[in-house]
PDB file of C-alpha atoms and ligand atoms in Angstrom:
ATOM      1  CA  MET Q   1      83.371 115.087  56.989  1.00  0.00           C
ATOM      2  CA  LEU Q   2      83.647 115.879  60.721  1.00  0.00           C
ATOM      3  CA  ARG Q   3      80.592 113.676  61.413  1.00  0.00           C
ATOM      4  CA  ARG Q   4      82.177 110.738  59.575  1.00  0.00           C
ATOM      5  CA  PHE Q   5      85.366 111.226  61.595  1.00  0.00           C
ATOM      6  CA  VAL Q   6      83.437 111.229  64.917  1.00  0.00           C
ATOM      7  CA  VAL Q   7      81.566 108.028  63.930  1.00  0.00           C
ATOM      8  CA  LEU Q   8      84.884 106.386  63.003  1.00  0.00           C
ATOM      9  CA  ILE Q   9      86.434 107.319  66.362  1.00  0.00           C
ATOM     10  CA  ALA Q  10      83.340 106.015  68.199  1.00  0.00           C
ATOM     11  CA  LEU Q  11      83.597 102.699  66.316  1.00  0.00           C
ATOM     12  CA  VAL Q  12      87.274 102.367  67.204  1.00  0.00           C
ATOM     13  CA  LEU Q  13      86.656 103.135  70.888  1.00  0.00           C
ATOM     14  CA  ALA Q  14      83.492 100.996  71.275  1.00  0.00           C
ATOM     15  CA  PRO Q  15      85.262  97.696  72.081  1.00  0.00           C
ATOM     16  CA  LEU Q  16      87.405  99.498  74.657  1.00  0.00           C
ATOM     17  CA  ALA Q  17      84.309 100.883  76.393  1.00  0.00           C
ATOM     18  CA  ALA Q  18      82.946  97.341  76.738  1.00  0.00           C
ATOM     19  CA  GLN Q  19      86.198  96.074  78.260  1.00  0.00           C
ATOM     20  CA  ALA Q  20      86.271  94.970  81.874  1.00  0.00           C
ATOM     21  CA  ALA Q  21      87.586  97.627  84.252  1.00  0.00           C
ATOM     22  CA  LEU Q  22      87.253  98.485  87.920  1.00  0.00           C
ATOM     23  CA  LYS Q  23      85.006 101.462  88.717  1.00  0.00           C
ATOM     24  CA  PRO Q  24      86.751 104.283  90.564  1.00  0.00           C
ATOM     25  CA  GLY Q  25      85.338 104.721  94.074  1.00  0.00           C
ATOM     26  CA  ALA Q  26      83.374 101.449  94.238  1.00  0.00           C
ATOM     27  CA  PRO Q  27      84.180  99.004  97.057  1.00  0.00           C
ATOM     28  CA  THR Q  28      86.539  96.255  95.894  1.00  0.00           C
ATOM     29  CA  VAL Q  29      86.862  92.566  96.695  1.00  0.00           C
ATOM     30  CA  ILE Q  30      89.570  90.132  95.583  1.00  0.00           C
ATOM     31  CA  ILE Q  31      88.729  86.411  95.602  1.00  0.00           C
ATOM     32  CA  THR Q  32      90.975  83.385  95.077  1.00  0.00           C
ATOM     33  CA  GLY Q  33      89.670  80.259  93.319  1.00  0.00           C
ATOM     34  CA  ALA Q  34      86.850  82.286  91.733  1.00  0.00           C
ATOM     35  CA  ASN Q  35      86.250  80.035  88.726  1.00  0.00           C
ATOM     36  CA  ARG Q  36      83.938  77.542  90.436  1.00  0.00           C
ATOM     37  CA  GLY Q  37      82.060  76.649  93.600  1.00  0.00           C
ATOM     38  CA  ILE Q  38      81.954  79.101  96.504  1.00  0.00           C
ATOM     39  CA  GLY Q  39      84.469  81.479  94.866  1.00  0.00           C
ATOM     40  CA  LEU Q  40      82.383  81.741  91.691  1.00  0.00           C
ATOM     41  CA  GLU Q  41      79.211  82.443  93.677  1.00  0.00           C
ATOM     42  CA  LEU Q  42      81.039  85.094  95.740  1.00  0.00           C
ATOM     43  CA  ALA Q  43      82.127  86.742  92.470  1.00  0.00           C
ATOM     44  CA  ARG Q  44      78.564  86.594  91.111  1.00  0.00           C
ATOM     45  CA  GLN Q  45      76.923  88.081  94.206  1.00  0.00           C
ATOM     46  CA  TYR Q  46      79.523  90.823  94.794  1.00  0.00           C
ATOM     47  CA  ALA Q  47      79.351  91.813  91.088  1.00  0.00           C
ATOM     48  CA  ALA Q  48      75.538  91.949  91.303  1.00  0.00           C
ATOM     49  CA  ARG Q  49      75.926  94.402  94.202  1.00  0.00           C
ATOM     50  CA  ASP Q  50      78.048  96.640  91.955  1.00  0.00           C
ATOM     51  CA  TRP Q  51      81.290  95.967  93.799  1.00  0.00           C
ATOM     52  CA  ASN Q  52      84.540  95.886  91.885  1.00  0.00           C
ATOM     53  CA  VAL Q  53      85.542  92.226  91.745  1.00  0.00           C
ATOM     54  CA  ILE Q  54      89.091  91.007  91.126  1.00  0.00           C
ATOM     55  CA  ALA Q  55      88.237  87.384  90.423  1.00  0.00           C
ATOM     56  CA  THR Q  56      91.387  85.292  90.456  1.00  0.00           C
ATOM     57  CA  THR Q  57      91.928  81.789  89.155  1.00  0.00           C
ATOM     58  CA  ARG Q  58      94.939  79.584  88.544  1.00  0.00           C
ATOM     59  CA  ARG Q  59      93.584  78.741  85.084  1.00  0.00           C
ATOM     60  CA  LYS Q  60      94.840  80.283  81.848  1.00  0.00           C
ATOM     61  CA  ALA Q  61      92.708  82.951  80.150  1.00  0.00           C
ATOM     62  CA  ASP Q  62      91.511  80.571  77.412  1.00  0.00           C
ATOM     63  CA  ASP Q  63      90.559  77.714  79.764  1.00  0.00           C
ATOM     64  CA  PRO Q  64      86.971  76.531  79.113  1.00  0.00           C
ATOM     65  CA  GLY Q  65      86.571  76.281  82.907  1.00  0.00           C
ATOM     66  CA  LEU Q  66      86.367  80.092  82.998  1.00  0.00           C
ATOM     67  CA  ALA Q  67      83.095  80.194  81.003  1.00  0.00           C
ATOM     68  CA  ASP Q  68      80.890  80.838  84.061  1.00  0.00           C
ATOM     69  CA  LEU Q  69      83.139  83.644  85.265  1.00  0.00           C
ATOM     70  CA  ARG Q  70      83.212  85.211  81.794  1.00  0.00           C
ATOM     71  CA  ALA Q  71      79.399  85.081  81.658  1.00  0.00           C
ATOM     72  CA  ILE Q  72      79.270  87.119  84.898  1.00  0.00           C
ATOM     73  CA  GLN Q  73      81.825  89.548  83.457  1.00  0.00           C
ATOM     74  CA  ALA Q  74      79.699  90.046  80.326  1.00  0.00           C
ATOM     75  CA  LYS Q  75      76.911  91.391  82.571  1.00  0.00           C
ATOM     76  CA  HIS Q  76      79.185  93.183  85.047  1.00  0.00           C
ATOM     77  CA  PRO Q  77      82.256  94.723  83.396  1.00  0.00           C
ATOM     78  CA  GLN Q  78      83.553  95.899  86.789  1.00  0.00           C
ATOM     79  CA  LEU Q  79      84.634  92.273  87.307  1.00  0.00           C
ATOM     80  CA  VAL Q  80      88.186  91.619  86.132  1.00  0.00           C
ATOM     81  CA  ILE Q  81      89.742  88.179  85.829  1.00  0.00           C
ATOM     82  CA  GLU Q  82      93.369  87.687  86.868  1.00  0.00           C
ATOM     83  CA  ARG Q  83      95.581  84.626  87.002  1.00  0.00           C
ATOM     84  CA  ILE Q  84      96.796  83.644  90.470  1.00  0.00           C
ATOM     85  CA  ASP Q  85      98.009  80.247  91.615  1.00  0.00           C
ATOM     86  CA  VAL Q  86      98.182  80.685  95.378  1.00  0.00           C
ATOM     87  CA  SER Q  87     101.116  78.286  95.583  1.00  0.00           C
ATOM     88  CA  ASP Q  88     103.122  80.490  93.199  1.00  0.00           C
ATOM     89  CA  THR Q  89     104.320  83.729  94.804  1.00  0.00           C
ATOM     90  CA  SER Q  90     105.309  85.289  91.472  1.00  0.00           C
ATOM     91  CA  THR Q  91     101.729  85.114  90.109  1.00  0.00           C
ATOM     92  CA  ILE Q  92     100.454  86.743  93.315  1.00  0.00           C
ATOM     93  CA  ARG Q  93     103.029  89.545  93.283  1.00  0.00           C
ATOM     94  CA  ALA Q  94     102.394  90.300  89.596  1.00  0.00           C
ATOM     95  CA  VAL Q  95      98.695  90.962  90.288  1.00  0.00           C
ATOM     96  CA  ALA Q  96      99.477  92.919  93.474  1.00  0.00           C
ATOM     97  CA  GLU Q  97     101.816  95.130  91.442  1.00  0.00           C
ATOM     98  CA  LYS Q  98      99.281  95.586  88.619  1.00  0.00           C
ATOM     99  CA  TYR Q  99      96.717  96.888  91.152  1.00  0.00           C
ATOM    100  CA  ARG Q 100      99.230  98.700  93.381  1.00  0.00           C
ATOM    101  CA  ASP Q 101      97.106 101.881  93.501  1.00  0.00           C
ATOM    102  CA  GLN Q 102      93.818 100.053  94.074  1.00  0.00           C
ATOM    103  CA  PRO Q 103      92.438  99.933  97.628  1.00  0.00           C
ATOM    104  CA  ILE Q 104      90.987  96.462  98.339  1.00  0.00           C
ATOM    105  CA  ASP Q 105      88.254  96.443 100.975  1.00  0.00           C
ATOM    106  CA  VAL Q 106      87.862  92.691 101.288  1.00  0.00           C
ATOM    107  CA  LEU Q 107      90.451  89.989 100.550  1.00  0.00           C
ATOM    108  CA  ILE Q 108      88.823  86.554 100.463  1.00  0.00           C
ATOM    109  CA  ASN Q 109      91.142  83.551 100.623  1.00  0.00           C
ATOM    110  CA  ASN Q 110      88.785  80.906  99.264  1.00  0.00           C
ATOM    111  CA  ALA Q 111      90.979  78.624  97.106  1.00  0.00           C
ATOM    112  CA  ALA Q 112      91.834  75.232  98.574  1.00  0.00           C
ATOM    113  CA  ASN Q 113      93.399  72.033  97.336  1.00  0.00           C
ATOM    114  CA  VAL Q 114      90.057  70.259  96.988  1.00  0.00           C
ATOM    115  CA  GLU Q 115      88.524  68.157  94.224  1.00  0.00           C
ATOM    116  CA  ALA Q 116      85.967  68.988  91.528  1.00  0.00           C
ATOM    117  CA  THR Q 117      83.340  66.483  92.755  1.00  0.00           C
ATOM    118  CA  PHE Q 118      82.085  65.562  96.214  1.00  0.00           C
ATOM    119  CA  GLN Q 119      82.880  61.881  95.644  1.00  0.00           C
ATOM    120  CA  ALA Q 120      86.507  62.696  94.802  1.00  0.00           C
ATOM    121  CA  ASP Q 121      86.681  64.872  97.938  1.00  0.00           C
ATOM    122  CA  LEU Q 122      85.295  62.004 100.051  1.00  0.00           C
ATOM    123  CA  ASP Q 123      87.784  59.534  98.576  1.00  0.00           C
ATOM    124  CA  LYS Q 124      90.603  61.926  99.436  1.00  0.00           C
ATOM    125  CA  VAL Q 125      89.510  62.748 102.996  1.00  0.00           C
ATOM    126  CA  ASN Q 126      88.968  59.049 103.719  1.00  0.00           C
ATOM    127  CA  THR Q 127      92.551  58.131 102.801  1.00  0.00           C
ATOM    128  CA  PRO Q 128      93.821  56.039 105.739  1.00  0.00           C
ATOM    129  CA  PHE Q 129      96.931  57.148 107.600  1.00  0.00           C
ATOM    130  CA  GLU Q 130      98.950  54.203 106.193  1.00  0.00           C
ATOM    131  CA  LYS Q 131      98.340  55.474 102.656  1.00  0.00           C
ATOM    132  CA  ILE Q 132      99.138  59.158 103.156  1.00  0.00           C
ATOM    133  CA  ASP Q 133     101.142  60.504 100.270  1.00  0.00           C
ATOM    134  CA  PHE Q 134     103.324  63.146 101.887  1.00  0.00           C
ATOM    135  CA  ASP Q 135     103.961  64.990  98.626  1.00  0.00           C
ATOM    136  CA  ALA Q 136     100.197  65.410  98.293  1.00  0.00           C
ATOM    137  CA  ALA Q 137     100.049  66.450 101.957  1.00  0.00           C
ATOM    138  CA  ARG Q 138     102.652  69.113 101.268  1.00  0.00           C
ATOM    139  CA  THR Q 139     100.423  70.516  98.517  1.00  0.00           C
ATOM    140  CA  ASP Q 140      97.515  70.761 100.982  1.00  0.00           C
ATOM    141  CA  PHE Q 141      99.653  72.864 103.311  1.00  0.00           C
ATOM    142  CA  ASP Q 142     101.080  74.900 100.443  1.00  0.00           C
ATOM    143  CA  VAL Q 143      97.674  75.832  99.011  1.00  0.00           C
ATOM    144  CA  ASN Q 144      95.431  75.871 102.097  1.00  0.00           C
ATOM    145  CA  ALA Q 145      97.705  77.429 104.729  1.00  0.00           C
ATOM    146  CA  LEU Q 146     100.608  79.162 102.961  1.00  0.00           C
ATOM    147  CA  GLY Q 147      98.509  80.302  99.964  1.00  0.00           C
ATOM    148  CA  PRO Q 148      96.347  82.679 102.074  1.00  0.00           C
ATOM    149  CA  MET Q 149      99.449  83.984 103.885  1.00  0.00           C
ATOM    150  CA  ARG Q 150     101.189  84.694 100.565  1.00  0.00           C
ATOM    151  CA  MET Q 151      98.089  86.582  99.363  1.00  0.00           C
ATOM    152  CA  ILE Q 152      97.852  88.549 102.606  1.00  0.00           C
ATOM    153  CA  GLN Q 153     101.512  89.536 102.541  1.00  0.00           C
ATOM    154  CA  ALA Q 154     101.275  90.763  98.933  1.00  0.00           C
ATOM    155  CA  PHE Q 155      97.914  92.561  99.252  1.00  0.00           C
ATOM    156  CA  MET Q 156      98.297  93.990 102.778  1.00  0.00           C
ATOM    157  CA  PRO Q 157      99.088  97.525 101.469  1.00  0.00           C
ATOM    158  CA  HIS Q 158      95.940  97.459  99.293  1.00  0.00           C
ATOM    159  CA  VAL Q 159      93.768  96.334 102.241  1.00  0.00           C
ATOM    160  CA  GLU Q 160      95.389  98.817 104.602  1.00  0.00           C
ATOM    161  CA  ARG Q 161      94.490 101.776 102.418  1.00  0.00           C
ATOM    162  CA  SER Q 162      90.854 100.653 101.903  1.00  0.00           C
ATOM    163  CA  LYS Q 163      87.767 101.758 103.857  1.00  0.00           C
ATOM    164  CA  GLN Q 164      86.678  98.334 105.159  1.00  0.00           C
ATOM    165  CA  LYS Q 165      90.067  96.668 105.817  1.00  0.00           C
ATOM    166  CA  LYS Q 166      88.831  93.056 105.974  1.00  0.00           C
ATOM    167  CA  ILE Q 167      90.672  89.785 105.362  1.00  0.00           C
ATOM    168  CA  VAL Q 168      88.510  86.664 105.230  1.00  0.00           C
ATOM    169  CA  ASN Q 169      90.058  83.208 105.342  1.00  0.00           C
ATOM    170  CA  ILE Q 170      87.712  80.343 104.488  1.00  0.00           C
ATOM    171  CA  THR Q 171      88.286  77.426 106.830  1.00  0.00           C
ATOM    172  CA  SER Q 172      86.541  74.170 107.689  1.00  0.00           C
ATOM    173  CA  PHE Q 173      85.531  72.410 110.863  1.00  0.00           C
ATOM    174  CA  ILE Q 174      87.455  69.375 109.596  1.00  0.00           C
ATOM    175  CA  GLY Q 175      90.426  71.430 110.884  1.00  0.00           C
ATOM    176  CA  SER Q 176      88.840  72.151 114.261  1.00  0.00           C
ATOM    177  CA  PHE Q 177      89.989  70.628 117.562  1.00  0.00           C
ATOM    178  CA  GLY Q 178      86.736  71.570 119.239  1.00  0.00           C
ATOM    179  CA  ARG Q 179      84.172  70.690 116.658  1.00  0.00           C
ATOM    180  CA  PHE Q 180      83.953  67.359 114.808  1.00  0.00           C
ATOM    181  CA  GLY Q 181      87.388  67.593 113.140  1.00  0.00           C
ATOM    182  CA  GLY Q 182      89.204  66.668 116.334  1.00  0.00           C
ATOM    183  CA  ASP Q 183      86.903  63.708 116.962  1.00  0.00           C
ATOM    184  CA  SER Q 184      87.363  61.991 113.629  1.00  0.00           C
ATOM    185  CA  ALA Q 185      90.240  60.570 111.581  1.00  0.00           C
ATOM    186  CA  MET Q 186      88.662  61.953 108.418  1.00  0.00           C
ATOM    187  CA  GLY Q 187      90.609  64.493 106.372  1.00  0.00           C
ATOM    188  CA  MET Q 188      93.960  64.235 108.125  1.00  0.00           C
ATOM    189  CA  ASN Q 189      95.950  66.377 105.668  1.00  0.00           C
ATOM    190  CA  TYR Q 190      93.115  68.742 104.783  1.00  0.00           C
ATOM    191  CA  GLY Q 191      92.215  69.148 108.469  1.00  0.00           C
ATOM    192  CA  ALA Q 192      95.793  69.748 109.567  1.00  0.00           C
ATOM    193  CA  SER Q 193      96.297  72.340 106.813  1.00  0.00           C
ATOM    194  CA  LYS Q 194      93.106  74.197 107.824  1.00  0.00           C
ATOM    195  CA  ALA Q 195      94.168  74.051 111.502  1.00  0.00           C
ATOM    196  CA  ALA Q 196      97.437  75.682 110.402  1.00  0.00           C
ATOM    197  CA  LEU Q 197      95.443  78.343 108.552  1.00  0.00           C
ATOM    198  CA  ASN Q 198      93.416  78.944 111.718  1.00  0.00           C
ATOM    199  CA  MET Q 199      96.555  79.512 113.801  1.00  0.00           C
ATOM    200  CA  TYR Q 200      98.146  81.767 111.163  1.00  0.00           C
ATOM    201  CA  SER Q 201      94.939  83.809 111.067  1.00  0.00           C
ATOM    202  CA  ARG Q 202      94.732  84.112 114.839  1.00  0.00           C
ATOM    203  CA  LYS Q 203      98.345  85.270 115.097  1.00  0.00           C
ATOM    204  CA  LEU Q 204      97.950  87.638 112.164  1.00  0.00           C
ATOM    205  CA  SER Q 205      94.847  89.172 113.745  1.00  0.00           C
ATOM    206  CA  HIS Q 206      97.049  90.343 116.632  1.00  0.00           C
ATOM    207  CA  ALA Q 207      99.791  91.594 114.292  1.00  0.00           C
ATOM    208  CA  VAL Q 208      97.483  93.837 112.230  1.00  0.00           C
ATOM    209  CA  LYS Q 209      94.964  94.956 114.853  1.00  0.00           C
ATOM    210  CA  PRO Q 210      96.842  98.247 115.441  1.00  0.00           C
ATOM    211  CA  LYS Q 211      96.282  99.065 111.748  1.00  0.00           C
ATOM    212  CA  GLY Q 212      92.522  98.516 112.117  1.00  0.00           C
ATOM    213  CA  ILE Q 213      92.597  95.438 109.870  1.00  0.00           C
ATOM    214  CA  ILE Q 214      90.173  92.584 110.638  1.00  0.00           C
ATOM    215  CA  VAL Q 215      91.317  88.987 109.994  1.00  0.00           C
ATOM    216  CA  ALA Q 216      88.232  86.789 110.050  1.00  0.00           C
ATOM    217  CA  LEU Q 217      87.953  83.034 109.743  1.00  0.00           C
ATOM    218  CA  MET Q 218      84.683  81.868 108.188  1.00  0.00           C
ATOM    219  CA  GLU Q 219      83.342  78.335 107.863  1.00  0.00           C
ATOM    220  CA  PRO Q 220      80.039  76.812 106.735  1.00  0.00           C
ATOM    221  CA  VAL Q 221      78.310  73.598 107.733  1.00  0.00           C
ATOM    222  CA  LEU Q 222      78.068  72.081 104.237  1.00  0.00           C
ATOM    223  CA  VAL Q 223      77.600  73.962 100.961  1.00  0.00           C
ATOM    224  CA  ALA Q 224      76.375  72.281  97.771  1.00  0.00           C
ATOM    225  CA  SER Q 225      79.203  73.903  95.842  1.00  0.00           C
ATOM    226  CA  LYS Q 226      80.038  71.008  93.516  1.00  0.00           C
ATOM    227  CA  PRO Q 227      78.445  67.966  91.859  1.00  0.00           C
ATOM    228  CA  GLY Q 228      77.391  65.272  94.339  1.00  0.00           C
ATOM    229  CA  VAL Q 229      76.945  67.382  97.489  1.00  0.00           C
ATOM    230  CA  ALA Q 230      73.245  68.241  97.156  1.00  0.00           C
ATOM    231  CA  GLY Q 231      71.179  65.297  98.389  1.00  0.00           C
ATOM    232  CA  SER Q 232      74.229  63.571  99.934  1.00  0.00           C
ATOM    233  CA  ASN Q 233      73.500  64.975 103.358  1.00  0.00           C
ATOM    234  CA  PRO Q 234      70.451  66.747 104.804  1.00  0.00           C
ATOM    235  CA  MET Q 235      72.782  69.519 106.082  1.00  0.00           C
ATOM    236  CA  ALA Q 236      73.948  70.457 102.543  1.00  0.00           C
ATOM    237  CA  ARG Q 237      72.609  73.925 101.699  1.00  0.00           C
ATOM    238  CA  PRO Q 238      72.314  75.571  98.242  1.00  0.00           C
ATOM    239  CA  VAL Q 239      75.343  77.642  97.293  1.00  0.00           C
ATOM    240  CA  GLU Q 240      73.334  80.817  96.430  1.00  0.00           C
ATOM    241  CA  GLU Q 241      71.660  80.804  99.857  1.00  0.00           C
ATOM    242  CA  GLU Q 242      74.883  80.087 101.757  1.00  0.00           C
ATOM    243  CA  ILE Q 243      76.961  82.707  99.966  1.00  0.00           C
ATOM    244  CA  ALA Q 244      74.300  85.368 100.589  1.00  0.00           C
ATOM    245  CA  LYS Q 245      74.726  84.525 104.301  1.00  0.00           C
ATOM    246  CA  LEU Q 246      78.516  84.627 104.039  1.00  0.00           C
ATOM    247  CA  ILE Q 247      78.442  88.089 102.423  1.00  0.00           C
ATOM    248  CA  LYS Q 248      76.068  89.311 105.140  1.00  0.00           C
ATOM    249  CA  GLU Q 249      78.544  88.120 107.776  1.00  0.00           C
ATOM    250  CA  ILE Q 250      81.413  89.854 105.959  1.00  0.00           C
ATOM    251  CA  ASP Q 251      79.359  93.085 105.713  1.00  0.00           C
ATOM    252  CA  GLY Q 252      78.743  93.001 109.471  1.00  0.00           C
ATOM    253  CA  LEU Q 253      82.307  92.114 110.529  1.00  0.00           C
ATOM    254  CA  THR Q 254      83.737  94.099 113.430  1.00  0.00           C
ATOM    255  CA  MET Q 255      87.054  93.883 115.258  1.00  0.00           C
ATOM    256  CA  GLU Q 256      85.395  91.640 117.912  1.00  0.00           C
ATOM    257  CA  ARG Q 257      85.251  88.841 115.303  1.00  0.00           C
ATOM    258  CA  SER Q 258      88.899  89.245 114.280  1.00  0.00           C
ATOM    259  CA  GLY Q 259      90.936  86.106 115.005  1.00  0.00           C
ATOM    260  CA  ARG Q 260      87.775  84.093 115.641  1.00  0.00           C
ATOM    261  CA  ILE Q 261      85.850  81.558 113.560  1.00  0.00           C
ATOM    262  CA  THR Q 262      82.392  82.643 112.408  1.00  0.00           C
ATOM    263  CA  ASN Q 263      80.161  79.852 111.179  1.00  0.00           C
ATOM    264  CA  TRP Q 264      78.295  81.592 108.371  1.00  0.00           C
ATOM    265  CA  THR Q 265      75.558  78.909 108.223  1.00  0.00           C
ATOM    266  CA  THR Q 266      74.568  79.409 111.860  1.00  0.00           C
ATOM    267  CA  GLY Q 267      75.936  82.928 112.440  1.00  0.00           C
ATOM    268  CA  GLU Q 268      77.627  81.650 115.636  1.00  0.00           C
ATOM    269  CA  ILE Q 269      81.260  81.699 116.758  1.00  0.00           C
ATOM    270  CA  ASP Q 270      82.749  78.197 116.373  1.00  0.00           C
ATOM    271  CA  PRO Q 271      85.485  76.816 118.615  1.00  0.00           C
ATOM    272  CA  PHE Q 272      89.023  76.321 117.262  1.00  0.00           C
TER     273      PHE Q 272
HETATM  274  N1  NAP B   1      81.801  73.280 100.141  1.00  0.00           N
HETATM  275  C1  NAP B   1      81.795  73.129 101.455  1.00  0.00           C
HETATM  276  O1  NAP B   1      80.842  72.611 102.073  1.00  0.00           O
HETATM  277  C2  NAP B   1      82.956  73.622 102.265  1.00  0.00           C
HETATM  278  C3  NAP B   1      82.997  73.297 103.636  1.00  0.00           C
HETATM  279  C4  NAP B   1      84.040  73.780 104.410  1.00  0.00           C
HETATM  280  C5  NAP B   1      85.026  74.575 103.838  1.00  0.00           C
HETATM  281  N2  NAP B   1      84.978  74.849 102.503  1.00  0.00           N
HETATM  282  C6  NAP B   1      86.044  75.676 101.954  1.00  0.00           C
HETATM  283  O2  NAP B   1      85.494  76.601 101.029  1.00  0.00           O
HETATM  284  C7  NAP B   1      86.451  76.922 100.023  1.00  0.00           C
HETATM  285  C8  NAP B   1      85.866  76.694  98.638  1.00  0.00           C
HETATM  286  O3  NAP B   1      85.401  75.368  98.539  1.00  0.00           O
HETATM  287  P1  NAP B   1      84.478  74.885  97.330  1.00  0.00           P
HETATM  288  O4  NAP B   1      83.564  73.870  97.888  1.00  0.00           O
HETATM  289  O5  NAP B   1      83.934  76.049  96.590  1.00  0.00           O
HETATM  290  O6  NAP B   1      85.580  74.124  96.437  1.00  0.00           O
HETATM  291  P2  NAP B   1      85.704  73.951  94.852  1.00  0.00           P
HETATM  292  O7  NAP B   1      84.385  74.159  94.182  1.00  0.00           O
HETATM  293  O8  NAP B   1      86.352  72.626  94.651  1.00  0.00           O
HETATM  294  O9  NAP B   1      86.688  75.141  94.421  1.00  0.00           O
HETATM  295  C9  NAP B   1      88.030  75.159  94.815  1.00  0.00           C
HETATM  296  C10 NAP B   1      88.682  76.315  94.090  1.00  0.00           C
HETATM  297  O10 NAP B   1      90.053  76.437  94.530  1.00  0.00           O
HETATM  298  C11 NAP B   1      90.856  76.555  93.335  1.00  0.00           C
HETATM  299  N3  NAP B   1      92.247  76.163  93.582  1.00  0.00           N
HETATM  300  C12 NAP B   1      92.754  74.964  93.933  1.00  0.00           C
HETATM  301  N4  NAP B   1      94.100  75.020  94.014  1.00  0.00           N
HETATM  302  C13 NAP B   1      94.440  76.308  93.710  1.00  0.00           C
HETATM  303  C14 NAP B   1      95.678  77.001  93.626  1.00  0.00           C
HETATM  304  N5  NAP B   1      96.853  76.396  93.848  1.00  0.00           N
HETATM  305  N6  NAP B   1      95.656  78.319  93.284  1.00  0.00           N
HETATM  306  C15 NAP B   1      94.483  78.946  93.041  1.00  0.00           C
HETATM  307  N7  NAP B   1      93.284  78.341  93.077  1.00  0.00           N
HETATM  308  C16 NAP B   1      93.271  77.031  93.422  1.00  0.00           C
HETATM  309  C17 NAP B   1      90.150  75.655  92.334  1.00  0.00           C
HETATM  310  O11 NAP B   1      90.645  75.918  91.031  1.00  0.00           O
HETATM  311  P3  NAP B   1      90.559  74.791  89.859  1.00  0.00           P
HETATM  312  O12 NAP B   1      89.171  74.849  89.304  1.00  0.00           O
HETATM  313  O13 NAP B   1      91.597  75.219  88.900  1.00  0.00           O
HETATM  314  O14 NAP B   1      90.831  73.457  90.496  1.00  0.00           O
HETATM  315  C18 NAP B   1      88.718  76.106  92.570  1.00  0.00           C
HETATM  316  O15 NAP B   1      88.475  77.333  91.930  1.00  0.00           O
HETATM  317  C19 NAP B   1      87.679  76.047 100.339  1.00  0.00           C
HETATM  318  O16 NAP B   1      88.594  76.797 101.109  1.00  0.00           O
HETATM  319  C20 NAP B   1      87.103  74.911 101.164  1.00  0.00           C
HETATM  320  O17 NAP B   1      88.078  74.324 102.004  1.00  0.00           O
HETATM  321  C21 NAP B   1      83.973  74.381 101.713  1.00  0.00           C
END
């Protein structure tokens, strides 16, 4: 009788045991835009290293676009999926509140208002000045510059109480004055929004230095993160290779790199 009861209890609890949950004591990363591209690969590689991963996406739980993330979760139940639209403060605060007791070692602001294919990205960045749609431009600023700042404001207490205390903002040299971006008309809105992110990050690095928090800007050369990139340009590098390099740079971050732009493809400091 007792044996039957124990088996019954085990059967009832089995699905719970398989549920996704963060592991107490493991280092923790939170990633925005984790359902595809660079964010998805970050989630995959951090999960494979046994980190806790809070993989966030603006998509609803039943969206077919979450299949790749769910497949990673099936292998690594310490990856949890949460809904965050970085342009919507309430979605950010709800997740921050849910994990209020969870230290977060690394906050990666990866999401950006970019397209699902390289061709669509090119069409957008080649929009001439005369055809700028300023409502669309406002979305670029909202997602690419204000989105990371909203995340940082909400998750600062979680980062502050962690061991590693690292904030990583993914930028692009299209937003650089000193490297390519400033010498080309390409990507006016995208570039201006990333330049704003760069300045926010630099200023923030000074504000949080006394707390021992690092605010790093990271940019690649060109990552084959979506259909159409690979083969389009000899500089395009495979996403697995590039994200392994990015994680190595994040692992090695020190306060000297705070407020500066690290190019994770070359390992060098890039100009603003
Ligand atoms: N790939 C490169 O060579 C390259 C070069 C320089 C910089 N970057 C930067 O690297 C980051 C990732 O780029 P990627 O190539 O991986 O792009 P991607 O594959 O197009 O992924 C963009 C991600 O951002 C998400 N996103 C867009 N708007 C959002 C919002 N309002 N809230 C939350 N998530 C949102 C997308 O979600 P949906 O799927 O729902 O649209 C998607 O998950 C970006 O910051 C980009 O600027 C990339």
